[in-house]
mmCIF file of C-alpha atoms in Angstrom:
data_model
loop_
_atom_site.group_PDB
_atom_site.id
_atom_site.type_symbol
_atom_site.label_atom_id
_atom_site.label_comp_id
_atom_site.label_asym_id
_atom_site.label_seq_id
_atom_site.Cartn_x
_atom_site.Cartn_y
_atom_site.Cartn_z
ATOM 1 C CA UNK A 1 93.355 -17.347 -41.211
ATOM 2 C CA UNK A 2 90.883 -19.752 -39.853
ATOM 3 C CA UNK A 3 88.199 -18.342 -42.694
ATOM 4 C CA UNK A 4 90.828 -18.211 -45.507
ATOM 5 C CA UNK A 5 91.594 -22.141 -45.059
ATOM 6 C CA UNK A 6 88.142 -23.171 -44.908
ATOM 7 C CA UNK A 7 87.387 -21.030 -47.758
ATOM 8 C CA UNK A 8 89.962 -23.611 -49.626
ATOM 9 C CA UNK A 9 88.206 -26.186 -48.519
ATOM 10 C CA UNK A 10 84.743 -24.876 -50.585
ATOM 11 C CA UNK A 11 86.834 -23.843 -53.381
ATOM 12 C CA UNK A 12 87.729 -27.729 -53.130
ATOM 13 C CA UNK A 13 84.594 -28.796 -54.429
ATOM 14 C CA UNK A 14 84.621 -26.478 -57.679
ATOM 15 C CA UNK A 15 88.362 -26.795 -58.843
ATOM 16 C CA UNK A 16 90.666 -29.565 -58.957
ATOM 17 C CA UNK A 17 94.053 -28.635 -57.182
ATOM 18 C CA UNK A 18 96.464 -31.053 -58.546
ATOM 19 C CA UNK A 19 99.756 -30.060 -57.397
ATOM 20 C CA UNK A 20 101.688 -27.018 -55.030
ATOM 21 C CA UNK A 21 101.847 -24.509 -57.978
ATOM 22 C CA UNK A 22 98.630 -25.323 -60.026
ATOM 23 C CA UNK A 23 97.664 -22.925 -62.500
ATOM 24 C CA UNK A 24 94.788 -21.345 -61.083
ATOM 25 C CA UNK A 25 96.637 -21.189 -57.545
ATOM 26 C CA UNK A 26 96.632 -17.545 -57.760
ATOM 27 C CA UNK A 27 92.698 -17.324 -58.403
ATOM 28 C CA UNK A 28 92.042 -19.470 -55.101
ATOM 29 C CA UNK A 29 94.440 -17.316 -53.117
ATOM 30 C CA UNK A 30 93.135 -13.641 -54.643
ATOM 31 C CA UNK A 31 89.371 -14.774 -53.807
ATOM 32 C CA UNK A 32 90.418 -16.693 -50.302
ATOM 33 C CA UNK A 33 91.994 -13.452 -48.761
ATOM 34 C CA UNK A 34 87.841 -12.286 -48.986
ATOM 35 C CA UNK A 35 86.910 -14.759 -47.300
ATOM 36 C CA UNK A 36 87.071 -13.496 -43.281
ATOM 37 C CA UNK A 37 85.138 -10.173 -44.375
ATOM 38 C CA UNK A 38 82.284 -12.766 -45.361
ATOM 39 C CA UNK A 39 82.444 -14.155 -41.596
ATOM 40 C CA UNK A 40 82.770 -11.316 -40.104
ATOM 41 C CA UNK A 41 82.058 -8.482 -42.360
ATOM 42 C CA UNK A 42 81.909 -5.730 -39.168
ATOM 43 C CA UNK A 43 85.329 -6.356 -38.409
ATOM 44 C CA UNK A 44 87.755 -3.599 -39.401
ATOM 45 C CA UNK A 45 90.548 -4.916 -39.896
ATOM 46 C CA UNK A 46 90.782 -7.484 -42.803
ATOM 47 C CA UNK A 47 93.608 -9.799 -44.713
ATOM 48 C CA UNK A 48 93.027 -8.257 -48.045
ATOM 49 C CA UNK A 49 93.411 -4.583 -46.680
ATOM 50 C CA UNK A 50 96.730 -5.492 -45.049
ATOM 51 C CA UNK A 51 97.831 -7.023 -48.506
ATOM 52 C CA UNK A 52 96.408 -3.744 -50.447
ATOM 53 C CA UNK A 53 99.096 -1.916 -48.621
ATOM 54 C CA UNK A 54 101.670 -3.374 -50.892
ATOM 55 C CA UNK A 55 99.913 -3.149 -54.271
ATOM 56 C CA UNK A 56 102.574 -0.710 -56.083
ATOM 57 C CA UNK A 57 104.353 -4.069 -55.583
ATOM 58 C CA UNK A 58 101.915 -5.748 -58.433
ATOM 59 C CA UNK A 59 101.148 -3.087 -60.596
ATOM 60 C CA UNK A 60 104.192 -3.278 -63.010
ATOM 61 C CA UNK A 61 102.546 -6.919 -64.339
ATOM 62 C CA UNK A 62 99.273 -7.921 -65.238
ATOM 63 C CA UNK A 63 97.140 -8.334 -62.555
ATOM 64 C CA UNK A 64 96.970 -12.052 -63.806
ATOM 65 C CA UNK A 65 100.936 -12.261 -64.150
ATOM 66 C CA UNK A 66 101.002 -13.419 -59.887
ATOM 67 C CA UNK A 67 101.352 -17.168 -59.477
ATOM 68 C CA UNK A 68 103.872 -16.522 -56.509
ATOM 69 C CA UNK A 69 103.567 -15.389 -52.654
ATOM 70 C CA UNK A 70 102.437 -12.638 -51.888
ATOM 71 C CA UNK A 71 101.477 -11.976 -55.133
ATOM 72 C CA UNK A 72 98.771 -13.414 -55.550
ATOM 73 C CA UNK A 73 96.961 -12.493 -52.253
ATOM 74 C CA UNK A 74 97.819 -8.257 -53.279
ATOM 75 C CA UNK A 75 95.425 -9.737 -56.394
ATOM 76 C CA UNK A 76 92.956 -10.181 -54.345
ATOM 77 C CA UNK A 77 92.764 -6.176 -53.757
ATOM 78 C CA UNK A 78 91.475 -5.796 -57.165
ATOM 79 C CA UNK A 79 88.419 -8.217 -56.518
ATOM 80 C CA UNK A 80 87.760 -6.690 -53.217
ATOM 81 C CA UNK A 81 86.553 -3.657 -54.815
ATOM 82 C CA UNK A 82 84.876 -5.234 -57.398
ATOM 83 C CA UNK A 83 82.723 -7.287 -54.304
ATOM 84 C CA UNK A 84 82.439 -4.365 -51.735
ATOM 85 C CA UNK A 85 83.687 -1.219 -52.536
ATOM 86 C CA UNK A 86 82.786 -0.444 -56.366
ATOM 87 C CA UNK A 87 79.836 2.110 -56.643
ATOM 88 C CA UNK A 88 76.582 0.513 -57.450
ATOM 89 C CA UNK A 89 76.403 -3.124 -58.098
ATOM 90 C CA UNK A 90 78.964 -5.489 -57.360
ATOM 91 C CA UNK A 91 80.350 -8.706 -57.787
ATOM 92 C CA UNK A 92 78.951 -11.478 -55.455
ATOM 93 C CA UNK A 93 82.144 -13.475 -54.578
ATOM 94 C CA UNK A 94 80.016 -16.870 -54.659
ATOM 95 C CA UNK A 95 78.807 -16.660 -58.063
ATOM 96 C CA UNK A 96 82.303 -16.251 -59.069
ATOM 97 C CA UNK A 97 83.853 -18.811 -57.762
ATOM 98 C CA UNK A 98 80.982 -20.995 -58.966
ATOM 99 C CA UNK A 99 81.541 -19.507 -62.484
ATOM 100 C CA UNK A 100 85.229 -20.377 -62.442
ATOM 101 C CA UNK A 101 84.384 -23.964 -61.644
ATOM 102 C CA UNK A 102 81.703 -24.272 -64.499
ATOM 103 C CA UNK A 103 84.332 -23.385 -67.200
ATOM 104 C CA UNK A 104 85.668 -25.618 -68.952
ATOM 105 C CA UNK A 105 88.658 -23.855 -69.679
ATOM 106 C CA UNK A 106 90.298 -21.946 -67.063
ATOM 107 C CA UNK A 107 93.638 -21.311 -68.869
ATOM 108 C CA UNK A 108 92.937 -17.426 -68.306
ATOM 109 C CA UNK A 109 90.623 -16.909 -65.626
ATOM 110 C CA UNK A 110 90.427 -13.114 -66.600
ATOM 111 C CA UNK A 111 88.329 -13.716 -69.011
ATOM 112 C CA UNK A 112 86.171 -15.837 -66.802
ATOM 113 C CA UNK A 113 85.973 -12.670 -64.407
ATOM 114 C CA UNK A 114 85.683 -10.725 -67.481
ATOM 115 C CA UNK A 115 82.416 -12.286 -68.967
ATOM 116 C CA UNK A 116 80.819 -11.918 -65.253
ATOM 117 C CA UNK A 117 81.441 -8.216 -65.317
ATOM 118 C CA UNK A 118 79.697 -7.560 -68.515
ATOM 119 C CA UNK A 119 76.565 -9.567 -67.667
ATOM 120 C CA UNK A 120 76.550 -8.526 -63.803
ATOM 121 C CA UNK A 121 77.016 -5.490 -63.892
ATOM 122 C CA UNK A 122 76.501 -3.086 -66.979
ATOM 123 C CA UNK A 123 80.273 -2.550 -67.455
ATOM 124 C CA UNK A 124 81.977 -2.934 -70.678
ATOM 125 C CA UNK A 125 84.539 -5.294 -68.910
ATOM 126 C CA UNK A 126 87.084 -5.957 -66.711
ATOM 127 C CA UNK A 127 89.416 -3.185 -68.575
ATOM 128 C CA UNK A 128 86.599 -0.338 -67.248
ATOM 129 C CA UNK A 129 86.657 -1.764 -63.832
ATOM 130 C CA UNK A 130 90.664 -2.040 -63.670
ATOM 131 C CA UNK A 131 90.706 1.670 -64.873
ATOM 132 C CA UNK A 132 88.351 2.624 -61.800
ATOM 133 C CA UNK A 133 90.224 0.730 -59.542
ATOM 134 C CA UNK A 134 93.619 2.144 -60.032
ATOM 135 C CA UNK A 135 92.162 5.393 -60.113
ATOM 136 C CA UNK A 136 89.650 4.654 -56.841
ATOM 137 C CA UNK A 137 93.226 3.074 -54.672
ATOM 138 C CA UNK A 138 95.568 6.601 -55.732
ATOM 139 C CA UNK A 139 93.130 9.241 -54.525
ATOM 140 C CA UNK A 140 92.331 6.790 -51.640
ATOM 141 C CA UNK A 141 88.650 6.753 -51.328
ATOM 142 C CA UNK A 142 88.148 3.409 -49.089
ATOM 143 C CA UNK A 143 90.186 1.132 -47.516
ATOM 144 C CA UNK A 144 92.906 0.801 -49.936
ATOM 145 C CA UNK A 145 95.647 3.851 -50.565
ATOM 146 C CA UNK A 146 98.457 4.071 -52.891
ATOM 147 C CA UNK A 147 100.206 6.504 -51.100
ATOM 148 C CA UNK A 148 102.093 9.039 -53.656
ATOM 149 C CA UNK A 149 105.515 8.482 -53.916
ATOM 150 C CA UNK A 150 107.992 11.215 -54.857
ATOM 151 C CA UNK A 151 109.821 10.844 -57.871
ATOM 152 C CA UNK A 152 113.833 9.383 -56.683
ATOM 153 C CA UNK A 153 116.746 9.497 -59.094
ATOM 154 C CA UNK A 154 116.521 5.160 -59.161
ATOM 155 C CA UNK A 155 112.846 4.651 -59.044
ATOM 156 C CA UNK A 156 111.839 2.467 -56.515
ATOM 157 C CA UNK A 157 109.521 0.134 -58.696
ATOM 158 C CA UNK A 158 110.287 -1.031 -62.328
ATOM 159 C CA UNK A 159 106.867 0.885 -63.261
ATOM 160 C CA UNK A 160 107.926 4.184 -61.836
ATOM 161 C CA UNK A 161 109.418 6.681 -64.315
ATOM 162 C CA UNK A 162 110.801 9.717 -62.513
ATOM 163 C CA UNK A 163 112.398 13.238 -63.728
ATOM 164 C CA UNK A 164 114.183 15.164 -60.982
ATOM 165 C CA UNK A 165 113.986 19.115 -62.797
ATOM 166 C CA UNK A 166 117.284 21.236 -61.387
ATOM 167 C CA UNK A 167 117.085 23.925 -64.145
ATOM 168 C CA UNK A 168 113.947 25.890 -65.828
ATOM 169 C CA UNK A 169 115.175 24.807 -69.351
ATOM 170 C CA UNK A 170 115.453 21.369 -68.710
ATOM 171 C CA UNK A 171 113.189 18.580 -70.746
ATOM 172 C CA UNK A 172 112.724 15.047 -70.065
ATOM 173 C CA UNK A 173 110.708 12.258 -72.093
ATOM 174 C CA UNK A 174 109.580 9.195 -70.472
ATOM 175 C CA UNK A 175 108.157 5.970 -71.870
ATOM 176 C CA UNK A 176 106.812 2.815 -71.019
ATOM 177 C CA UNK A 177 105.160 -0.333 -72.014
ATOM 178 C CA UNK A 178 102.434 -1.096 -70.131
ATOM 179 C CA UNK A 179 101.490 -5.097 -70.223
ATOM 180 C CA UNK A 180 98.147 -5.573 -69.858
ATOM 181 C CA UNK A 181 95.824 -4.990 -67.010
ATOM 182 C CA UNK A 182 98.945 -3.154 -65.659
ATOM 183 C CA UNK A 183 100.047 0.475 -64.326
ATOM 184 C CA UNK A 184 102.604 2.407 -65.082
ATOM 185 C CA UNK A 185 103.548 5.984 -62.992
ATOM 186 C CA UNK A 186 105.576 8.982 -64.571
ATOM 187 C CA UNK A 187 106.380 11.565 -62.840
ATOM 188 C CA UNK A 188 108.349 15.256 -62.751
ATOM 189 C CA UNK A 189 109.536 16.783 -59.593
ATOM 190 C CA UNK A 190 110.239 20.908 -59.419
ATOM 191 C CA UNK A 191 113.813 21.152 -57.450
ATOM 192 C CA UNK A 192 114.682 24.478 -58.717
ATOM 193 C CA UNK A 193 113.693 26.053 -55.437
ATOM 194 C CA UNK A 194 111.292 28.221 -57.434
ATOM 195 C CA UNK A 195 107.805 28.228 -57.802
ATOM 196 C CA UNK A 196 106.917 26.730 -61.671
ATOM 197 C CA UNK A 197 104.384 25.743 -64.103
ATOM 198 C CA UNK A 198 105.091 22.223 -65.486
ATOM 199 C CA UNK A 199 103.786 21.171 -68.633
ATOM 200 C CA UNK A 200 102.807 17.319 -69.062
ATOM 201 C CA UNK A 201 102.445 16.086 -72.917
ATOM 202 C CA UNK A 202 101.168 12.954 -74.063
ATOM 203 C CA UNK A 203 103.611 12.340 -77.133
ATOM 204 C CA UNK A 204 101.996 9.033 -77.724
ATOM 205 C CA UNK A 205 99.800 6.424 -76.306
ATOM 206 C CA UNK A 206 97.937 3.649 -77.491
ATOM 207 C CA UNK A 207 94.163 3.602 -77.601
ATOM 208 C CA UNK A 208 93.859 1.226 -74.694
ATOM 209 C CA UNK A 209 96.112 3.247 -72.395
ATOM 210 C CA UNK A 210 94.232 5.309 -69.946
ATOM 211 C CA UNK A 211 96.436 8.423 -69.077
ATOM 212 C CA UNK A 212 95.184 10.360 -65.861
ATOM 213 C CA UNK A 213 96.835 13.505 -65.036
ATOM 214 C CA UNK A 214 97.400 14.010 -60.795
ATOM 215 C CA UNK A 215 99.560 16.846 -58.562
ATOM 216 C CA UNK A 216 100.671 15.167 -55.495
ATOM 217 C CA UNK A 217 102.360 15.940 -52.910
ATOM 218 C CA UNK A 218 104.759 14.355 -50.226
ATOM 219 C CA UNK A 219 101.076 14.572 -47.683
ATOM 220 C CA UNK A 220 99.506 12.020 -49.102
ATOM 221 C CA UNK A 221 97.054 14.104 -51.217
ATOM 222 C CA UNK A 222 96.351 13.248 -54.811
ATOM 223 C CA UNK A 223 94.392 16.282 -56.801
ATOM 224 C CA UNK A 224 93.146 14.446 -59.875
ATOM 225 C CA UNK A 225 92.921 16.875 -62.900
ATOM 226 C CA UNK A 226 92.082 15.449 -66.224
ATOM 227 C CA UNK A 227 91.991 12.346 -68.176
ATOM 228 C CA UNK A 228 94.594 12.961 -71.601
ATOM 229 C CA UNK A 229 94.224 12.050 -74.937
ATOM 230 C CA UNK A 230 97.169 11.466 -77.287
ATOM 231 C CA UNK A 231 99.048 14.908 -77.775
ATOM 232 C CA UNK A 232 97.245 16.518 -75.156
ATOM 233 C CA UNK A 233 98.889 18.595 -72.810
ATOM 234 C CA UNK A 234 98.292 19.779 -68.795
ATOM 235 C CA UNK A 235 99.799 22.823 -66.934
ATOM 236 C CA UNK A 236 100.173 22.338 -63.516
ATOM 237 C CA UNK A 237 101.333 24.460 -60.833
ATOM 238 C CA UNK A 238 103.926 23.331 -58.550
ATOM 239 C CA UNK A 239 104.820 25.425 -55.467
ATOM 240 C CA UNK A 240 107.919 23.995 -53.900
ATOM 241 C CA UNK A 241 109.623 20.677 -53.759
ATOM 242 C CA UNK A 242 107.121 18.894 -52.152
ATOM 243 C CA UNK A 243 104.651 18.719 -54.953
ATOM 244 C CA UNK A 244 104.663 16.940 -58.125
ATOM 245 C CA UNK A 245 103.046 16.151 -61.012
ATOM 246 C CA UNK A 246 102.123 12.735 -62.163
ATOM 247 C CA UNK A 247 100.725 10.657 -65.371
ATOM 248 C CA UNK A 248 99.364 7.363 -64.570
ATOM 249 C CA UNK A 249 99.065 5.082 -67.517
ATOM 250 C CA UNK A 250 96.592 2.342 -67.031
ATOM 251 C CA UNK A 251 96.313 -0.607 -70.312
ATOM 252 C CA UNK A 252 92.627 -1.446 -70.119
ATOM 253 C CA UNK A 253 92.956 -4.020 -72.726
ATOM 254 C CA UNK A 254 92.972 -8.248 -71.156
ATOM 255 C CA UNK A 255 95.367 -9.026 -73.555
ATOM 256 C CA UNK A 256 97.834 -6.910 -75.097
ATOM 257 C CA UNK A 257 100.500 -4.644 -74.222
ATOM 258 C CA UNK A 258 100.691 -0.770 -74.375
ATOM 259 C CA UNK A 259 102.925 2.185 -74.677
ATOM 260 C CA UNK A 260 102.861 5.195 -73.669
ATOM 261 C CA UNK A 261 104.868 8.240 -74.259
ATOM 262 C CA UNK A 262 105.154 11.590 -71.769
ATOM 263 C CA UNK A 263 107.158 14.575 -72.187
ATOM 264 C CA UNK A 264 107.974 17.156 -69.065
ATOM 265 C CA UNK A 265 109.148 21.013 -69.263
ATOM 266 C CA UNK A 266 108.518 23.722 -67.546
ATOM 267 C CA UNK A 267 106.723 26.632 -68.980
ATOM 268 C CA UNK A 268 107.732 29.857 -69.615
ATOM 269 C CA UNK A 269 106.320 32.277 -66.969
ATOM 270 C CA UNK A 270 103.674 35.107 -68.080
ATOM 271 C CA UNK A 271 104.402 37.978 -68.524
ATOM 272 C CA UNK A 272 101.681 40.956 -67.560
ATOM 273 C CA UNK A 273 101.949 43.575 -70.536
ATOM 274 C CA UNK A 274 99.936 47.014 -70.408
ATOM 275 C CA UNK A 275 98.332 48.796 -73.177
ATOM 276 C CA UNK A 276 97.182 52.318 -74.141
ATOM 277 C CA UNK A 277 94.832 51.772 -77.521
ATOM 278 C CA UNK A 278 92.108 52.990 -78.785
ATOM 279 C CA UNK A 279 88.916 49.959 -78.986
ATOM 280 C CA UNK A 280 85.559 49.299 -79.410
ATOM 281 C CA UNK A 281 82.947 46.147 -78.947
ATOM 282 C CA UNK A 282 80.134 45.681 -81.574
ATOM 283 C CA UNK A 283 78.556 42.626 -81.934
ATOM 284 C CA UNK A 284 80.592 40.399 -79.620
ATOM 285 C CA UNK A 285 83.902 41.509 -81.416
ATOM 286 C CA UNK A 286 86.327 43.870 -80.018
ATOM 287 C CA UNK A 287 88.172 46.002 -82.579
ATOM 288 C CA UNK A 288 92.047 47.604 -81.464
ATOM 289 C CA UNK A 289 93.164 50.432 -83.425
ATOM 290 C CA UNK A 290 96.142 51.248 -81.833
ATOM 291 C CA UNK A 291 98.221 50.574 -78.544
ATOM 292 C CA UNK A 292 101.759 50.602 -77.227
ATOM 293 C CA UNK A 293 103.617 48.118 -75.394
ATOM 294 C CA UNK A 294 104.772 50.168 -71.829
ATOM 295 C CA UNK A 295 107.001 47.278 -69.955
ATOM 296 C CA UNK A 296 109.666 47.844 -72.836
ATOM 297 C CA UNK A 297 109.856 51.484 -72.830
ATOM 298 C CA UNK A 298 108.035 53.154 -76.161
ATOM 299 C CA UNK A 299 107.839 50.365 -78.240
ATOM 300 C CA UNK A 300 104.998 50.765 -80.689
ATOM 301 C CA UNK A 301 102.469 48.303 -81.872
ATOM 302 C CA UNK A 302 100.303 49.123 -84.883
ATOM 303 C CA UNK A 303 97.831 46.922 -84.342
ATOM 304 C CA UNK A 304 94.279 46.845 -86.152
ATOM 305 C CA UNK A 305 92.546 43.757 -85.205
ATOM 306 C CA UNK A 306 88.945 42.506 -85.167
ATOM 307 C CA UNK A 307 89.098 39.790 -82.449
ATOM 308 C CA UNK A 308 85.466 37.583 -81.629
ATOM 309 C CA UNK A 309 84.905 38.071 -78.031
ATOM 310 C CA UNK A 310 82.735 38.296 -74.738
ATOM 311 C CA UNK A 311 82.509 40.831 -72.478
ATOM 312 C CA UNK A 312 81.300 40.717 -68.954
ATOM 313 C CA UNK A 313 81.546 43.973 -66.983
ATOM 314 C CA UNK A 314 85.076 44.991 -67.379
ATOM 315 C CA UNK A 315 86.471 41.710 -68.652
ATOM 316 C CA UNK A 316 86.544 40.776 -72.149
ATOM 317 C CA UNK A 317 87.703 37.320 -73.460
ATOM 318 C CA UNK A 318 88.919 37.069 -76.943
ATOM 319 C CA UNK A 319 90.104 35.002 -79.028
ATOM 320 C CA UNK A 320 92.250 34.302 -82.455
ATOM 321 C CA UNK A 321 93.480 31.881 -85.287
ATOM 322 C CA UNK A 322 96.655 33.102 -87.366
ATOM 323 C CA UNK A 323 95.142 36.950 -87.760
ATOM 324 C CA UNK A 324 98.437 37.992 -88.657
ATOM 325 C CA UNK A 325 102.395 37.560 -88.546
ATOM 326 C CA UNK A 326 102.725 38.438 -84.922
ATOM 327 C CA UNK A 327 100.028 35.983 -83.835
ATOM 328 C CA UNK A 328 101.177 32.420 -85.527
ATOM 329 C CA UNK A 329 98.187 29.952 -84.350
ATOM 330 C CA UNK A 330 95.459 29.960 -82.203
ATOM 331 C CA UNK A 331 95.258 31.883 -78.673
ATOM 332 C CA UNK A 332 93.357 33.500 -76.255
ATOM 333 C CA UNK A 333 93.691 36.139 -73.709
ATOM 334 C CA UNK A 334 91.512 37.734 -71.187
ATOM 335 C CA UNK A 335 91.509 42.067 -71.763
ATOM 336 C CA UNK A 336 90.375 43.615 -68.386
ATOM 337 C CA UNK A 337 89.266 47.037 -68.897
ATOM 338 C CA UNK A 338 91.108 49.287 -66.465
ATOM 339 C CA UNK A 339 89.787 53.030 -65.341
ATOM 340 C CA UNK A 340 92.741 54.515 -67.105
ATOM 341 C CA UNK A 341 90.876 53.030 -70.194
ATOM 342 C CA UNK A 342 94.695 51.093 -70.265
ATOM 343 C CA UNK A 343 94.270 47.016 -71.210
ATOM 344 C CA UNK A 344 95.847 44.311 -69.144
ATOM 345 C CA UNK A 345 96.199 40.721 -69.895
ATOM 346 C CA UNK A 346 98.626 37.875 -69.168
ATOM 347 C CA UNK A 347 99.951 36.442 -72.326
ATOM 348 C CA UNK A 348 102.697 33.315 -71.856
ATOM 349 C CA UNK A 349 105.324 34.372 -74.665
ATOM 350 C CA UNK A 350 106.364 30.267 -75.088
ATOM 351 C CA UNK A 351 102.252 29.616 -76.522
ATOM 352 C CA UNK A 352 101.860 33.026 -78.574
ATOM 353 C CA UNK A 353 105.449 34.127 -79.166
ATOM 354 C CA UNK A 354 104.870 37.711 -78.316
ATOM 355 C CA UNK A 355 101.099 37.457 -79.199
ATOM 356 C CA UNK A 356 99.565 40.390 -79.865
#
């Protein structure tokens, strides 16, 4: 407390305070909860760490958008990492502060911030940063955790968009808008009592929307698994009710709102199929003659296709693009050899439609 005060004290001489709820109250508060780690920077316990705790609380606004208590210390988490925990170089919290009070207009003191970033440290701005940030507090890498939260029927924040899945045919589509510098969470919980594959589909986004694909779980632990682009989808594998899966949008842009669009369903479960054909591979292609279909009885396939392929050992990957009737768009499917000279693969009938 002691080192926050004085801290005002030096800001004093940089920025004229001219009433309780100034404008740029906010910036002197964010950068003042720094100040004891400067004092006493082998301490482990520090004011901006206890505030991080509680930064779901700001992530629904701009990081900007918190000219009220406690708001505006939790801002200060986001500067802490940009002064001691970002990798490389970072941010020296004096030349800040005397950068602030060298502008001559402080109206948006994002921008200030935003201009020291790109000539301090080889960043393309404050929207790069913000992305590593969120992404740095959820898989908890420091100081500062965002613990997962499982998805409720009333969400707890107004950023949190949560599906609770009962049934295996059940789809849900979730959107937000995302102001800027802000976060926004949507999430799909398995309650079917069954293990299932959930599929996660960015329907839309705007360009400046970071979407970052996690499974969590109700231990704390968030597995990161891809960054998605508009329309892409992820399959991820939930085990029982205590895992999740989770999209975190994150607007990059200073300025502007965002949307973003994400669809949840569950996917069909593959099905194992075993063949009896006749084949060969020349020339990285594997031609089928022939083969019927033995988990429905006798049902006959007369198949002749020439598929591109590799083959390691016993294992042959191959792959295809509307070859015929039965095979409506592109596919894959990995052929394992067996010593009956029998083919195996797993083929999900809701992406091939009976495939092969």
């Amino acid at each position: 407390l002691c080192a926050h005060e004085l801290f005002h004290y030096v800001q004093d001489y940089y920025y004229m305070q001219l009433f309780s709820e100034y404008t740029i109250k906010w910036w002197l508060e964010a950068t003042a909860v720094q100040a004891d780690r400067y004092v006493w920077p082998l301490n482990k316990k520090f004011e901006v760490i206890d505030y991080g705790k509680n930064l779901y609380n700001n992530l629904s606004l701009s990081w900007d958008d918190c000219n009220r208590d406690p708001d505006y210390y939790i801002a200060g988490t986001f500067l802490s990492y940009l002064f001691t925990y970002r990798t490389g170089t970072k941010l020296s919290l004096p030349e800040i502060i005397i950068d602030g009070g060298k502008a001559t207009d402080i109206s948006y003191m994002r921008t200030i911030l935003d201009n020291s970033i790109k000539s301090k440290l080889s960043s393309s701005g404050i929207g790069e940063e913000y992305v590593n940030f969120i992404k740095w507090a959820i898989e908890g890498k420091s100081d500062v955790k965002l613990v997962p939260s499982s998805p409720t029927p009333t969400p707890i924040y107004p950023n949190f968009k949560s599906s609770i899945f009962t049934n295996k045919d059940q789809k849900e589509t979730q959107n937000s808008t995302i102001p800027h510098l802000a976060t926004a969470f949507h999430k799909a919980l398995n309650k079917t009592n069954e293990k299932q594959t959930m599929i996660a589909k960015i329907d839309t986004k705007t360009d400046q929307v970071v979407a970052l694909a996690y499974k969590m779980n109700d231990k704390g632990i968030a597995t990161f698994i891809q960054v998605l682009n508009a329309s892409d989808s992820v399959l991820v594998e939930l085990n029982d009710t205590k895992e999740w899966v989770e999209i975190v949008g994150i607007n990059k842009n200073k300025d502007t709102a965002g949307t973003l669009s994400v669809s949840f369903h569950f996917a069909k479960q593959p099905v194992i199929k075993q063949f009896y054909f006749s084949f060969s591979v020349i020339c990285n292609y594997i031609r089928i003659y022939s083969a019927t279909n033995t988990d429905k009885g006798t049902n006959s396939y007369g198949i002749h296709l020439t598929l591109p392929c590799t083959q390691k050992g016993d294992t042959i990957t191959a792959s295809w693009n509307k070859i015929m009737d039965s095979v409506p768009h592109k596919g894959n499917a990995v052929f394992v050899i067996q010593k009956d000279k029998s083919l195996s693969f797993e083929i999900a009938d809701e992406w091939s439609y009976g495939g092969i």
